[in-house]
Amino acid sequence: MNTSECILTRRSVRKFQDKPVDRALFEEVVSLAAWAPSWKNTQITRYLAISSREEIETIARDYAPFNGYILSSCPLLVAVSVVKKRSGYERDGSPSTERGDGWQMFDCGIATQTLCLAAHDKGLGSVIMGVFDRPGLEKHLNIPPERELVALVAMGWPAEEPKAPRRKGVEDLLEWR
Ligand SMILES: Cc1cc2nc3c(=O)[nH]c(=O)nc-3n(C[C@H](O)[C@H](O)[C@H](O)COP(=O)(O)O)c2cc1C
């Protein structure tokens, strides 16, 4: 699959086959996501992979009921977090720009999409999820205070081929001066 094809054919997959994702395969996916660019190469994004069905069901019920139907079939739930106050900051802890901690979210978004594209290249489906009880889940997962939980990614072998949602045209997206 070339890069354009990978970008064009990746879809948010919300229904998965009853088949596990091997740890070795997911490690390959993470090793590819590691090549995402980041602020001064700070590489602040971290992945917590949860493969226990019981644990995924607990998370769905208690912290992410809105996305419960996705979690009901997903064999691997990835909790994506960032190490805070590195990306966009100087060594002395002062913000490098007026954007403050905005750059850490920027880096995490790039890394997460890279993870999803790498997964897609291996035949794995995924969907990024932003709707969940972040403070509650941070506590439940023991995310340390120097980290922030940003997103959940459901991952697995696709059991659906979603239709591509419409995209805006270049004329809406691009202004050329
Ligand atoms: C930051 C972010 C948060 C999202 N949160 C959710 C979510 O909570 N539940 C869900 O079903 N999809 C979620 N999505 C997936 C979007 O709905 C999806 O990417 C969009 O509809 C475009 O579809 P596509 O990914 O198939 O191109 C999220 C996507 C992003 C980037």
mmCIF file of C-alpha atoms and ligand atoms in Angstrom:
data_model
loop_
_atom_site.group_PDB
_atom_site.id
_atom_site.type_symbol
_atom_site.label_atom_id
_atom_site.label_comp_id
_atom_site.label_asym_id
_atom_site.label_seq_id
_atom_site.Cartn_x
_atom_site.Cartn_y
_atom_site.Cartn_z
ATOM 1 C CA MET A 1 0.000 0.000 0.000
ATOM 2 C CA ASN A 2 1.463 3.392 -0.882
ATOM 3 C CA THR A 3 1.074 6.443 1.330
ATOM 4 C CA SER A 4 -1.785 8.048 -0.627
ATOM 5 C CA GLU A 5 -3.731 4.787 -0.636
ATOM 6 C CA CYS A 6 -3.134 4.343 3.099
ATOM 7 C CA ILE A 7 -4.398 7.867 3.841
ATOM 8 C CA LEU A 8 -7.407 7.513 1.540
ATOM 9 C CA THR A 9 -8.569 4.046 2.596
ATOM 10 C CA ARG A 10 -8.154 4.382 6.378
ATOM 11 C CA ARG A 11 -11.624 4.587 7.942
ATOM 12 C CA SER A 12 -12.786 4.756 11.509
ATOM 13 C CA VAL A 13 -13.703 1.138 12.228
ATOM 14 C CA ARG A 14 -16.216 0.559 15.028
ATOM 15 C CA LYS A 15 -16.944 -3.156 14.685
ATOM 16 C CA PHE A 16 -14.267 -5.836 15.035
ATOM 17 C CA GLN A 17 -13.849 -9.576 14.431
ATOM 18 C CA ASP A 18 -13.609 -11.878 17.444
ATOM 19 C CA LYS A 19 -9.859 -12.293 16.906
ATOM 20 C CA PRO A 20 -7.017 -10.992 19.101
ATOM 21 C CA VAL A 21 -4.311 -8.565 18.032
ATOM 22 C CA ASP A 22 -0.885 -10.118 18.649
ATOM 23 C CA ARG A 23 1.392 -8.179 20.947
ATOM 24 C CA ALA A 24 4.270 -8.505 18.439
ATOM 25 C CA LEU A 25 2.145 -6.960 15.685
ATOM 26 C CA PHE A 26 1.063 -4.065 17.886
ATOM 27 C CA GLU A 27 4.704 -3.527 18.905
ATOM 28 C CA GLU A 28 5.517 -3.142 15.174
ATOM 29 C CA VAL A 29 2.726 -0.576 14.870
ATOM 30 C CA VAL A 30 4.085 1.380 17.854
ATOM 31 C CA SER A 31 7.614 1.215 16.443
ATOM 32 C CA LEU A 32 6.286 2.894 13.276
ATOM 33 C CA ALA A 33 4.325 5.515 15.253
ATOM 34 C CA ALA A 34 7.601 6.348 17.021
ATOM 35 C CA TRP A 35 8.690 8.013 13.759
ATOM 36 C CA ALA A 36 6.029 10.714 14.030
ATOM 37 C CA PRO A 37 7.549 14.186 14.301
ATOM 38 C CA SER A 38 7.389 15.979 17.656
ATOM 39 C CA TRP A 39 8.444 19.269 19.253
ATOM 40 C CA LYS A 40 12.263 19.165 19.449
ATOM 41 C CA ASN A 41 11.921 15.388 19.070
ATOM 42 C CA THR A 42 10.545 15.218 22.628
ATOM 43 C CA GLN A 43 8.479 12.080 21.777
ATOM 44 C CA ILE A 44 5.995 12.577 24.587
ATOM 45 C CA THR A 45 3.217 10.218 23.440
ATOM 46 C CA ARG A 46 2.703 6.958 25.354
ATOM 47 C CA TYR A 47 0.463 3.959 24.611
ATOM 48 C CA LEU A 48 -1.161 1.711 27.199
ATOM 49 C CA ALA A 49 -2.500 -1.385 25.410
ATOM 50 C CA ILE A 50 -5.369 -3.169 27.163
ATOM 51 C CA SER A 51 -6.241 -6.601 25.806
ATOM 52 C CA SER A 52 -8.234 -8.025 28.734
ATOM 53 C CA ARG A 53 -11.913 -8.349 27.707
ATOM 54 C CA GLU A 54 -12.992 -7.950 31.308
ATOM 55 C CA GLU A 55 -11.011 -4.729 31.682
ATOM 56 C CA ILE A 56 -12.287 -3.319 28.375
ATOM 57 C CA GLU A 57 -15.866 -4.045 29.485
ATOM 58 C CA THR A 58 -15.282 -2.292 32.815
ATOM 59 C CA ILE A 59 -13.914 0.759 30.995
ATOM 60 C CA ALA A 60 -16.863 0.744 28.582
ATOM 61 C CA ARG A 61 -19.414 0.516 31.396
ATOM 62 C CA ASP A 62 -17.872 2.917 33.897
ATOM 63 C CA TYR A 63 -15.919 5.447 31.851
ATOM 64 C CA ALA A 64 -16.963 5.353 28.179
ATOM 65 C CA PRO A 65 -20.639 4.320 27.847
ATOM 66 C CA PHE A 66 -21.105 6.589 24.798
ATOM 67 C CA ASN A 67 -18.564 4.448 22.929
ATOM 68 C CA GLY A 68 -19.651 1.218 24.624
ATOM 69 C CA TYR A 69 -20.897 -0.353 21.394
ATOM 70 C CA ILE A 70 -17.405 0.029 19.893
ATOM 71 C CA LEU A 71 -15.684 -1.410 22.950
ATOM 72 C CA SER A 72 -18.075 -4.386 23.008
ATOM 73 C CA SER A 73 -16.221 -5.964 20.061
ATOM 74 C CA CYS A 74 -12.753 -4.387 20.201
ATOM 75 C CA PRO A 75 -9.959 -6.808 21.230
ATOM 76 C CA LEU A 76 -7.388 -4.087 21.963
ATOM 77 C CA LEU A 77 -8.020 -0.761 23.613
ATOM 78 C CA VAL A 78 -5.174 1.724 23.503
ATOM 79 C CA ALA A 79 -5.086 4.538 26.052
ATOM 80 C CA VAL A 80 -2.985 7.323 24.561
ATOM 81 C CA SER A 81 -1.347 9.723 27.005
ATOM 82 C CA VAL A 82 1.331 12.408 26.933
ATOM 83 C CA VAL A 83 4.165 13.348 29.240
ATOM 84 C CA LYS A 84 3.143 16.880 30.220
ATOM 85 C CA LYS A 85 5.206 20.081 30.080
ATOM 86 C CA ARG A 86 7.931 18.863 27.690
ATOM 87 C CA SER A 87 6.559 19.588 24.224
ATOM 88 C CA GLY A 88 6.484 23.352 23.788
ATOM 89 C CA TYR A 89 8.576 24.001 26.879
ATOM 90 C CA GLU A 90 12.172 24.995 27.609
ATOM 91 C CA ARG A 91 14.424 22.926 29.867
ATOM 92 C CA ASP A 92 13.744 25.336 32.755
ATOM 93 C CA GLY A 93 9.991 24.616 32.449
ATOM 94 C CA SER A 94 9.021 27.927 30.853
ATOM 95 C CA PRO A 95 6.763 27.813 27.780
ATOM 96 C CA SER A 96 8.668 28.316 24.515
ATOM 97 C CA THR A 97 5.719 30.088 22.856
ATOM 98 C CA GLU A 98 2.444 31.734 23.847
ATOM 99 C CA ARG A 99 0.677 28.465 22.987
ATOM 100 C CA GLY A 100 1.814 26.912 26.268
ATOM 101 C CA ASP A 101 0.675 23.287 26.561
ATOM 102 C CA GLY A 102 -1.076 23.360 23.161
ATOM 103 C CA TRP A 103 1.887 21.752 21.415
ATOM 104 C CA GLN A 104 1.634 18.566 23.471
ATOM 105 C CA MET A 105 -1.843 17.948 22.051
ATOM 106 C CA PHE A 106 -0.543 18.735 18.564
ATOM 107 C CA ASP A 107 2.257 16.152 18.942
ATOM 108 C CA CYS A 108 -0.130 13.574 20.362
ATOM 109 C CA GLY A 109 -2.528 14.020 17.425
ATOM 110 C CA ILE A 110 0.243 13.486 14.890
ATOM 111 C CA ALA A 111 1.476 10.401 16.756
ATOM 112 C CA THR A 112 -2.025 8.942 17.089
ATOM 113 C CA GLN A 113 -2.832 9.352 13.408
ATOM 114 C CA THR A 114 0.548 7.817 12.554
ATOM 115 C CA LEU A 115 -0.362 4.882 14.826
ATOM 116 C CA CYS A 116 -3.725 4.477 13.055
ATOM 117 C CA LEU A 117 -2.166 4.653 9.583
ATOM 118 C CA ALA A 118 0.528 2.128 10.542
ATOM 119 C CA ALA A 119 -2.192 -0.162 11.911
ATOM 120 C CA HIS A 120 -4.217 0.230 8.715
ATOM 121 C CA ASP A 121 -1.158 -0.692 6.650
ATOM 122 C CA LYS A 122 -1.072 -3.990 8.594
ATOM 123 C CA GLY A 123 -4.798 -4.639 7.981
ATOM 124 C CA LEU A 124 -5.912 -3.493 11.427
ATOM 125 C CA GLY A 125 -8.894 -1.188 11.869
ATOM 126 C CA SER A 126 -9.056 1.546 14.478
ATOM 127 C CA VAL A 127 -11.078 4.463 15.722
ATOM 128 C CA ILE A 128 -9.889 7.363 17.836
ATOM 129 C CA MET A 129 -12.303 8.159 20.689
ATOM 130 C CA GLY A 130 -12.471 11.416 22.574
ATOM 131 C CA VAL A 131 -15.708 10.888 24.499
ATOM 132 C CA PHE A 132 -14.953 9.339 27.896
ATOM 133 C CA ASP A 133 -14.630 10.333 31.542
ATOM 134 C CA ARG A 134 -11.013 11.468 31.488
ATOM 135 C CA PRO A 135 -10.442 12.201 35.200
ATOM 136 C CA GLY A 136 -12.169 8.961 36.181
ATOM 137 C CA LEU A 137 -10.256 6.840 33.695
ATOM 138 C CA GLU A 138 -6.924 8.472 34.539
ATOM 139 C CA LYS A 139 -7.480 7.375 38.128
ATOM 140 C CA HIS A 140 -8.676 3.894 37.169
ATOM 141 C CA LEU A 141 -5.659 3.313 34.889
ATOM 142 C CA ASN A 142 -3.181 4.810 37.392
ATOM 143 C CA ILE A 143 -1.940 7.395 34.909
ATOM 144 C CA PRO A 144 0.775 9.245 36.906
ATOM 145 C CA PRO A 145 0.329 12.982 37.617
ATOM 146 C CA GLU A 146 3.117 13.961 35.177
ATOM 147 C CA ARG A 147 1.049 12.439 32.355
ATOM 148 C CA GLU A 148 -2.295 13.314 30.797
ATOM 149 C CA LEU A 149 -4.670 10.857 29.190
ATOM 150 C CA VAL A 150 -5.622 12.283 25.795
ATOM 151 C CA ALA A 151 -7.538 9.727 23.724
ATOM 152 C CA LEU A 152 -8.641 6.134 23.486
ATOM 153 C CA VAL A 153 -8.100 4.097 20.327
ATOM 154 C CA ALA A 154 -10.103 0.945 19.700
ATOM 155 C CA MET A 155 -8.153 -1.449 17.504
ATOM 156 C CA GLY A 156 -8.745 -4.835 15.916
ATOM 157 C CA TRP A 157 -9.434 -6.785 12.760
ATOM 158 C CA PRO A 158 -12.268 -4.993 10.953
ATOM 159 C CA ALA A 159 -15.713 -6.599 10.811
ATOM 160 C CA GLU A 160 -17.134 -3.762 8.713
ATOM 161 C CA GLU A 161 -16.123 -1.664 5.732
ATOM 162 C CA PRO A 162 -17.461 1.778 6.605
ATOM 163 C CA LYS A 163 -18.421 4.162 3.821
ATOM 164 C CA ALA A 164 -16.128 7.164 3.610
ATOM 165 C CA PRO A 165 -17.722 10.248 5.196
ATOM 166 C CA ARG A 166 -17.712 13.230 2.824
ATOM 167 C CA ARG A 167 -14.724 15.514 2.873
ATOM 168 C CA LYS A 168 -14.500 19.204 2.159
ATOM 169 C CA GLY A 169 -12.971 20.116 -1.194
ATOM 170 C CA VAL A 170 -9.602 21.759 -1.638
ATOM 171 C CA GLU A 171 -11.417 25.024 -2.470
ATOM 172 C CA ASP A 172 -12.826 25.062 1.089
ATOM 173 C CA LEU A 173 -9.603 24.023 2.767
ATOM 174 C CA LEU A 174 -6.942 25.929 0.894
ATOM 175 C CA GLU A 175 -6.286 29.613 0.554
ATOM 176 C CA TRP A 176 -3.332 30.352 -1.712
ATOM 177 C CA ARG A 177 -1.817 33.830 -1.618
HETATM 178 C C1 LIG B 1 -10.077 13.646 18.247
HETATM 179 C C2 LIG B 1 -11.100 12.664 17.723
HETATM 180 C C3 LIG B 1 -12.085 12.188 18.561
HETATM 181 C C4 LIG B 1 -13.020 11.261 18.092
HETATM 182 N N1 LIG B 1 -13.929 10.736 18.976
HETATM 183 C C5 LIG B 1 -14.782 9.773 18.553
HETATM 184 C C6 LIG B 1 -15.644 9.121 19.484
HETATM 185 O O1 LIG B 1 -15.626 9.404 20.694
HETATM 186 N N2 LIG B 1 -16.467 8.155 19.008
HETATM 187 C C7 LIG B 1 -16.489 7.787 17.688
HETATM 188 O O2 LIG B 1 -17.267 6.891 17.336
HETATM 189 N N3 LIG B 1 -15.667 8.385 16.777
HETATM 190 C C8 LIG B 1 -14.815 9.347 17.179
HETATM 191 N N4 LIG B 1 -13.928 9.913 16.286
HETATM 192 C C9 LIG B 1 -13.903 9.457 14.872
HETATM 193 C C10 LIG B 1 -14.515 10.509 13.901
HETATM 194 O O3 LIG B 1 -15.908 10.496 14.058
HETATM 195 C C11 LIG B 1 -14.099 10.124 12.457
HETATM 196 O O4 LIG B 1 -12.698 10.246 12.334
HETATM 197 C C12 LIG B 1 -14.768 11.048 11.419
HETATM 198 O O5 LIG B 1 -16.168 10.855 11.406
HETATM 199 C C13 LIG B 1 -14.241 10.781 9.994
HETATM 200 O O6 LIG B 1 -14.399 9.424 9.630
HETATM 201 P P1 LIG B 1 -13.145 8.546 9.136
HETATM 202 O O7 LIG B 1 -12.188 8.478 10.302
HETATM 203 O O8 LIG B 1 -13.705 7.199 8.777
HETATM 204 O O9 LIG B 1 -12.541 9.235 7.970
HETATM 205 C C14 LIG B 1 -12.989 10.844 16.728
HETATM 206 C C15 LIG B 1 -11.979 11.325 15.890
HETATM 207 C C16 LIG B 1 -11.032 12.209 16.380
HETATM 208 C C17 LIG B 1 -9.918 12.664 15.457
#
